[in-house]
Coordinates of C-alpha atoms in Angstrom, one line a residue:
X1132 CA 0.1 0.0 0.0
X1133 CA 1.4 3.6 -0.9
X1134 CA 0.8 6.8 0.2
X1135 CA 2.6 9.5 -1.9
X1136 CA 2.1 13.7 -0.5
X1137 CA 2.6 16.3 -3.2
X1138 CA 3.4 20.0 -3.2
X1139 CA 1.2 21.4 -6.0
X1140 CA -0.1 24.3 -8.1
X1141 CA -3.1 24.3 -10.3
X1142 CA -0.8 23.7 -13.5
X1143 CA 2.3 21.3 -11.7
X1144 CA 2.6 18.6 -9.1
X1145 CA 6.2 17.5 -7.4
X1146 CA 6.4 14.3 -5.9
X1147 CA 7.6 15.1 -2.3
X1148 CA 7.5 12.1 -0.4
X1149 CA 6.7 8.3 -1.0
X1150 CA 6.0 5.8 1.6
X1151 CA 5.2 2.2 1.5
X1152 CA 3.4 0.1 4.2
X1153 CA 4.2 -3.6 3.8
X1154 CA 1.5 -4.3 6.2
X1155 CA -1.7 -6.9 6.7
X1156 CA -5.1 -5.5 6.1
X1157 CA -5.7 -4.5 9.9
X1158 CA -2.1 -2.6 10.6
X1159 CA -2.5 -0.7 7.3
X1160 CA -5.1 1.5 8.9
X1161 CA -3.3 2.3 11.9
X1162 CA -0.4 3.1 9.7
X1163 CA -2.4 5.3 8.0
X1164 CA -3.6 7.2 10.5
X1165 CA -0.2 7.3 12.5
X1166 CA 1.3 8.7 9.1
X1167 CA -1.7 11.3 8.6
X1168 CA -1.6 12.9 11.8
X1169 CA 2.5 12.8 12.2
X1170 CA 4.1 12.8 9.0
X1171 CA 2.2 14.5 6.2
X1172 CA 3.3 18.0 5.9
X1173 CA 1.8 18.8 2.6
X1174 CA -1.5 20.3 1.8
X1175 CA -2.6 16.9 -0.4
X1176 CA -2.0 13.3 -0.6
X1177 CA -2.2 10.4 -2.8
X1178 CA -3.3 6.7 -2.4
X1179 CA -2.6 3.9 -4.6
X1180 CA -2.6 0.7 -3.7
X1181 CA 0.2 -1.4 -4.5
X1182 CA -1.4 -3.7 -7.3
X1183 CA -2.9 -0.7 -8.9
X1184 CA -0.6 0.7 -12.3
X1185 CA -1.3 4.5 -13.0
X1186 CA -1.3 6.2 -16.6
X1187 CA 1.5 8.5 -17.2
X1188 CA -0.7 11.9 -16.8
X1189 CA -2.9 10.3 -14.0
X1190 CA -1.0 12.1 -11.1
X1191 CA -1.2 15.5 -12.5
X1192 CA -5.0 15.1 -13.6
X1193 CA -6.0 14.5 -10.0
X1194 CA -3.9 17.1 -8.8
X1195 CA -5.0 19.5 -11.3
X1196 CA -8.7 18.5 -10.0
X1197 CA -8.3 19.0 -6.4
X1198 CA -6.1 21.9 -6.5
X1199 CA -8.5 23.7 -8.9
X1200 CA -11.9 22.3 -7.5
X1201 CA -10.9 23.1 -3.7
X1202 CA -12.2 19.3 -3.3
X1203 CA -11.8 17.4 0.1
X1204 CA -11.3 13.9 -1.9
X1205 CA -11.0 13.0 -5.6
X1206 CA -11.7 9.6 -6.9
X1207 CA -9.5 8.3 -9.6
X1208 CA -10.8 6.7 -12.6
X1209 CA -10.2 2.9 -11.9
X1210 CA -10.2 0.2 -14.8
X1211 CA -9.1 -3.4 -15.0
X1212 CA -5.5 -4.2 -15.7
X1213 CA -6.0 -8.1 -16.0
X1214 CA -8.7 -8.2 -18.0
X1215 CA -7.7 -11.4 -20.3
X1216 CA -7.1 -13.6 -17.4
X1217 CA -10.4 -15.0 -17.2
X1218 CA -14.5 -14.9 -17.8
X1219 CA -14.8 -13.1 -14.3
X1220 CA -12.3 -10.4 -14.7
X1221 CA -13.6 -9.8 -18.4
X1222 CA -16.9 -9.2 -16.9
X1223 CA -15.3 -6.8 -13.8
X1224 CA -13.9 -5.1 -16.8
X1225 CA -17.3 -3.9 -17.9
X1226 CA -18.3 -3.2 -14.3
X1227 CA -15.5 -0.9 -13.7
X1228 CA -15.8 0.5 -17.2
X1229 CA -19.4 1.2 -17.4
X1230 CA -21.2 1.0 -14.1
X1231 CA -18.6 2.0 -11.5
X1232 CA -17.6 5.0 -13.7
X1233 CA -20.9 6.3 -14.7
X1234 CA -22.3 6.2 -11.0
X1235 CA -18.9 8.2 -9.8
X1236 CA -19.2 10.6 -12.7
X1237 CA -22.9 11.3 -11.9
X1238 CA -22.5 11.8 -7.9
X1239 CA -19.3 13.8 -8.7
X1240 CA -21.1 16.1 -10.8
X1241 CA -23.1 17.1 -7.4
X1242 CA -19.8 16.9 -5.4
X1243 CA -20.9 14.0 -3.6
X1244 CA -19.1 11.1 -4.5
X1245 CA -19.9 8.4 -2.1
X1246 CA -16.5 6.6 -2.3
X1247 CA -13.1 8.0 -2.8
X1248 CA -11.7 4.5 -3.0
X1249 CA -8.5 3.9 -1.4
X1250 CA -7.2 1.9 -4.6
X1251 CA -6.2 5.6 -6.5
X1252 CA -7.7 9.1 -4.9
X1253 CA -6.3 12.1 -3.7
X1254 CA -7.1 13.9 -0.2
X1255 CA -6.6 17.0 1.3
X1256 CA -5.0 16.3 4.4
X1257 CA -6.2 19.0 6.7
X1258 CA -10.0 17.6 5.7
X1259 CA -8.9 14.2 6.5
X1260 CA -7.6 15.3 10.1
X1261 CA -10.5 17.2 10.7
X1262 CA -12.7 14.3 10.6
X1263 CA -10.6 11.8 12.6
X1264 CA -8.8 10.0 9.6
X1265 CA -8.7 6.5 8.4
X1266 CA -10.1 4.1 11.1
X1267 CA -9.9 0.3 10.9
X1268 CA -12.7 -1.3 9.3
X1269 CA -13.6 -3.3 6.2
X1270 CA -14.9 -0.1 4.4
X1271 CA -12.5 2.5 5.8
X1272 CA -12.5 4.5 2.6
X1273 CA -16.3 4.9 2.5
X1274 CA -16.5 5.7 6.1
X1275 CA -13.9 8.4 5.6
X1276 CA -15.7 9.8 2.6
X1277 CA -19.2 9.9 4.4
X1278 CA -17.3 11.8 6.9
X1279 CA -16.3 14.6 4.5
X1280 CA -19.4 14.7 3.1
X1281 CA -21.1 15.2 6.6
X1282 CA -18.9 18.1 7.0
X1283 CA -20.1 19.5 3.8
X1284 CA -16.6 19.1 2.0
X1285 CA -16.5 18.2 -1.7
X1286 CA -16.3 14.9 -3.0
X1287 CA -15.7 14.3 -6.7
X1288 CA -13.9 12.5 -9.7
X1289 CA -11.7 13.0 -11.9
X1290 CA -12.5 10.7 -15.2
X1291 CA -9.0 11.5 -16.8
X1292 CA -7.1 10.1 -13.7
X1293 CA -7.0 6.7 -14.9
X1294 CA -5.5 3.9 -12.8
X1295 CA -5.3 0.0 -13.9
X1296 CA -6.1 -1.9 -10.8
X1297 CA -5.7 -6.1 -10.2
X1298 CA -9.2 -7.4 -9.9
X1299 CA -10.2 -10.9 -8.5
X1300 CA -9.6 -13.8 -11.2
X1301 CA -12.1 -16.6 -9.6
X1302 CA -15.6 -16.5 -8.9
X1303 CA -14.7 -17.2 -4.9
X1304 CA -12.3 -14.1 -4.8
X1305 CA -14.7 -12.1 -6.5
X1306 CA -17.6 -12.9 -4.2
X1307 CA -15.7 -12.0 -1.4
X1308 CA -14.5 -9.1 -2.3
X1309 CA -18.0 -7.9 -3.2
X1310 CA -19.2 -9.0 0.2
X1311 CA -16.3 -6.9 1.9
X1312 CA -17.7 -3.6 -0.2
X1313 CA -21.1 -4.5 0.9
X1314 CA -20.0 -4.7 4.3
X1315 CA -18.3 -1.5 4.0
X1316 CA -21.2 0.4 2.7
X1317 CA -22.9 -0.7 5.8
X1318 CA -19.8 0.7 8.1
X1319 CA -20.3 3.7 6.2
X1320 CA -24.0 4.1 6.4
X1321 CA -23.7 3.2 10.0
X1322 CA -21.0 5.9 11.0
X1323 CA -22.9 8.5 8.7
X1324 CA -26.5 8.0 8.7
X1325 CA -28.4 9.2 5.6
X1326 CA -30.3 11.8 7.1
X1327 CA -26.8 13.4 8.8
X1328 CA -24.8 14.1 5.6
X1329 CA -24.2 17.7 5.2
X1330 CA -25.9 18.9 1.8
X1331 CA -29.3 17.6 0.0
X1332 CA -27.2 15.9 -2.6
X1333 CA -25.1 13.9 -0.5
X1334 CA -28.4 12.9 1.5
X1335 CA -30.3 11.6 -1.6
X1336 CA -27.3 9.4 -2.8
X1337 CA -26.9 7.9 0.5
X1338 CA -30.6 7.1 0.8
X1339 CA -30.1 5.6 -2.5
X1340 CA -27.2 3.6 -1.1
X1341 CA -29.7 2.4 1.8
X1342 CA -32.7 1.6 -0.9
X1343 CA -30.0 -0.8 -2.9
X1344 CA -30.1 -3.4 0.3
X1345 CA -33.6 -3.9 -1.1
X1346 CA -32.9 -3.8 -4.4
X1347 CA -30.4 -6.9 -4.2
X1348 CA -33.0 -8.8 -2.2
X1349 CA -35.5 -8.1 -4.8
X1350 CA -33.0 -9.2 -7.6
X1351 CA -32.0 -12.5 -6.2
X1352 CA -35.4 -13.4 -4.4
X1353 CA -37.9 -12.2 -7.0
X1354 CA -36.4 -11.4 -10.4
X1355 CA -34.0 -14.7 -10.8
X1356 CA -37.2 -16.7 -10.0
X1357 CA -39.2 -14.9 -12.0
X1358 CA -36.6 -15.5 -14.8
X1359 CA -37.2 -19.0 -14.2
X1360 CA -41.1 -19.1 -14.0
X1361 CA -41.2 -17.1 -17.1
X1362 CA -39.3 -19.9 -18.9
X1363 CA -42.3 -22.2 -18.0
X1364 CA -44.8 -19.4 -19.1
X1365 CA -45.5 -17.8 -15.6
X1366 CA -45.4 -14.2 -15.8
X1367 CA -45.6 -13.4 -12.4
X1368 CA -42.6 -11.1 -11.9
X1369 CA -41.0 -11.1 -15.5
X1370 CA -42.5 -10.7 -18.8
X1371 CA -42.2 -9.4 -22.0
X1372 CA -41.8 -5.8 -20.9
X1373 CA -38.7 -6.7 -19.1
X1374 CA -36.9 -7.0 -22.2
X1375 CA -37.2 -3.0 -22.3
X1376 CA -34.8 -3.0 -19.4
X1377 CA -32.2 -4.8 -21.0
X1378 CA -32.6 -2.2 -24.0
X1379 CA -32.7 0.7 -21.5
X1380 CA -29.5 -0.5 -19.9
X1381 CA -27.8 -1.1 -23.2
X1382 CA -28.4 2.3 -24.2
X1383 CA -27.0 3.9 -21.0
X1384 CA -23.8 1.9 -21.4
X1385 CA -23.1 2.7 -24.8
X1386 CA -23.4 6.1 -23.4
X1387 CA -21.1 5.5 -21.1
X1388 CA -18.8 3.4 -23.3
X1389 CA -18.5 6.4 -25.8
X1390 CA -17.6 9.0 -23.2
X1391 CA -14.7 6.9 -21.8
X1392 CA -13.4 6.6 -25.6
X1393 CA -13.7 10.0 -26.3
X1394 CA -11.4 10.3 -23.0
X1395 CA -9.0 8.5 -25.0
X1396 CA -8.4 6.1 -22.6
X1397 CA -6.8 2.8 -23.1
X1398 CA -9.2 -0.4 -22.3
X1399 CA -9.5 -3.9 -23.7
X1400 CA -12.7 -5.3 -25.0
X1401 CA -14.3 -8.7 -24.6
X1402 CA -17.9 -9.5 -26.4
X1403 CA -18.4 -12.5 -24.2
X1404 CA -17.3 -11.0 -21.0
X1405 CA -19.8 -8.1 -21.8
X1406 CA -22.6 -10.6 -22.8
X1407 CA -21.6 -12.6 -19.3
X1408 CA -21.5 -9.2 -17.7
X1409 CA -25.3 -8.2 -19.0
X1410 CA -27.1 -11.4 -17.9
X1411 CA -24.6 -13.0 -15.0
X1412 CA -22.9 -10.4 -13.0
X1413 CA -25.6 -8.7 -11.3
X1414 CA -26.4 -12.1 -9.7
X1415 CA -22.7 -12.5 -8.2
X1416 CA -22.7 -9.2 -7.2
X1417 CA -26.5 -9.1 -5.6
X1418 CA -25.6 -12.3 -3.7
X1419 CA -22.3 -11.5 -2.2
X1420 CA -24.0 -8.4 -1.3
X1421 CA -26.8 -9.9 0.6
X1422 CA -24.0 -12.2 2.2
X1423 CA -22.4 -9.1 3.4
X1424 CA -25.2 -7.1 4.9
X1425 CA -26.0 -10.3 6.7
X1426 CA -22.7 -10.4 8.2
X1427 CA -22.6 -6.8 9.2
X1428 CA -26.3 -6.9 10.5
X1429 CA -25.3 -10.2 12.8
X1430 CA -22.3 -8.1 13.9
X1431 CA -19.8 -10.9 12.7
X1432 CA -16.3 -9.8 12.0
X1433 CA -15.6 -9.7 8.3
X1434 CA -12.6 -11.1 6.4
X1435 CA -10.3 -9.6 4.3
X1436 CA -9.2 -11.9 1.6

């Protein structure tokens, strides 16, 4: 896990310090907190996961953004590095490229990006100190972002600051990752309730996050059984009109795809991966998320693996 601190101006950024934390998951957070409180002397710092590769102008773009927009934190544009490894990495390629990017860009346009991910983001040092820094947990980056938003700080997104991260290559590791993300989302909602958020936009987006719990439940226990029943002629939950949802999704994904292409971002395509993403990825995502919600609600300790 890497933390870099920068001395910056709107037109330039200079690397002043670069620290490496070869730690286990649960000691990374305490190392971050100690480093932030005692060692960072610059106004802005950047976090980059050890398995994330940055494009050559990523640092410049994210630093220009945070200094000119006066944001408390800026999320970078993460894409998949190991796209061609397995069918699961190919599916995740489109999750990052289309779904995650679209959500962050939409939220960021209202200065309310809900997650400045630790894998690649920039943070205003004093703003992080003011909210108590990082805390140990599964979703430490979510909790930090929520606390910044509670203080009416701007949390934004820079699509031109591109990083390529290594994603899980097996079904089991993907399931565990999305389970952690769901647990982390509940940690954030527990730390800062939606009605406690600092602006109307951040309250709106966090209420949507709360509603996602119902959507995951409805997808797994409503939509999926409905598809099976529809195959036998019972259109209780799924019918012909459901095909419109796929059409609308395809149009939305195509618009996000074109936007990413216009940025000149380098990424790989897989038609088979995209088809699997459309038809199977959400079931993996929702099933793992429900497992994560259950772990959090039953107060069982999450695992980092």
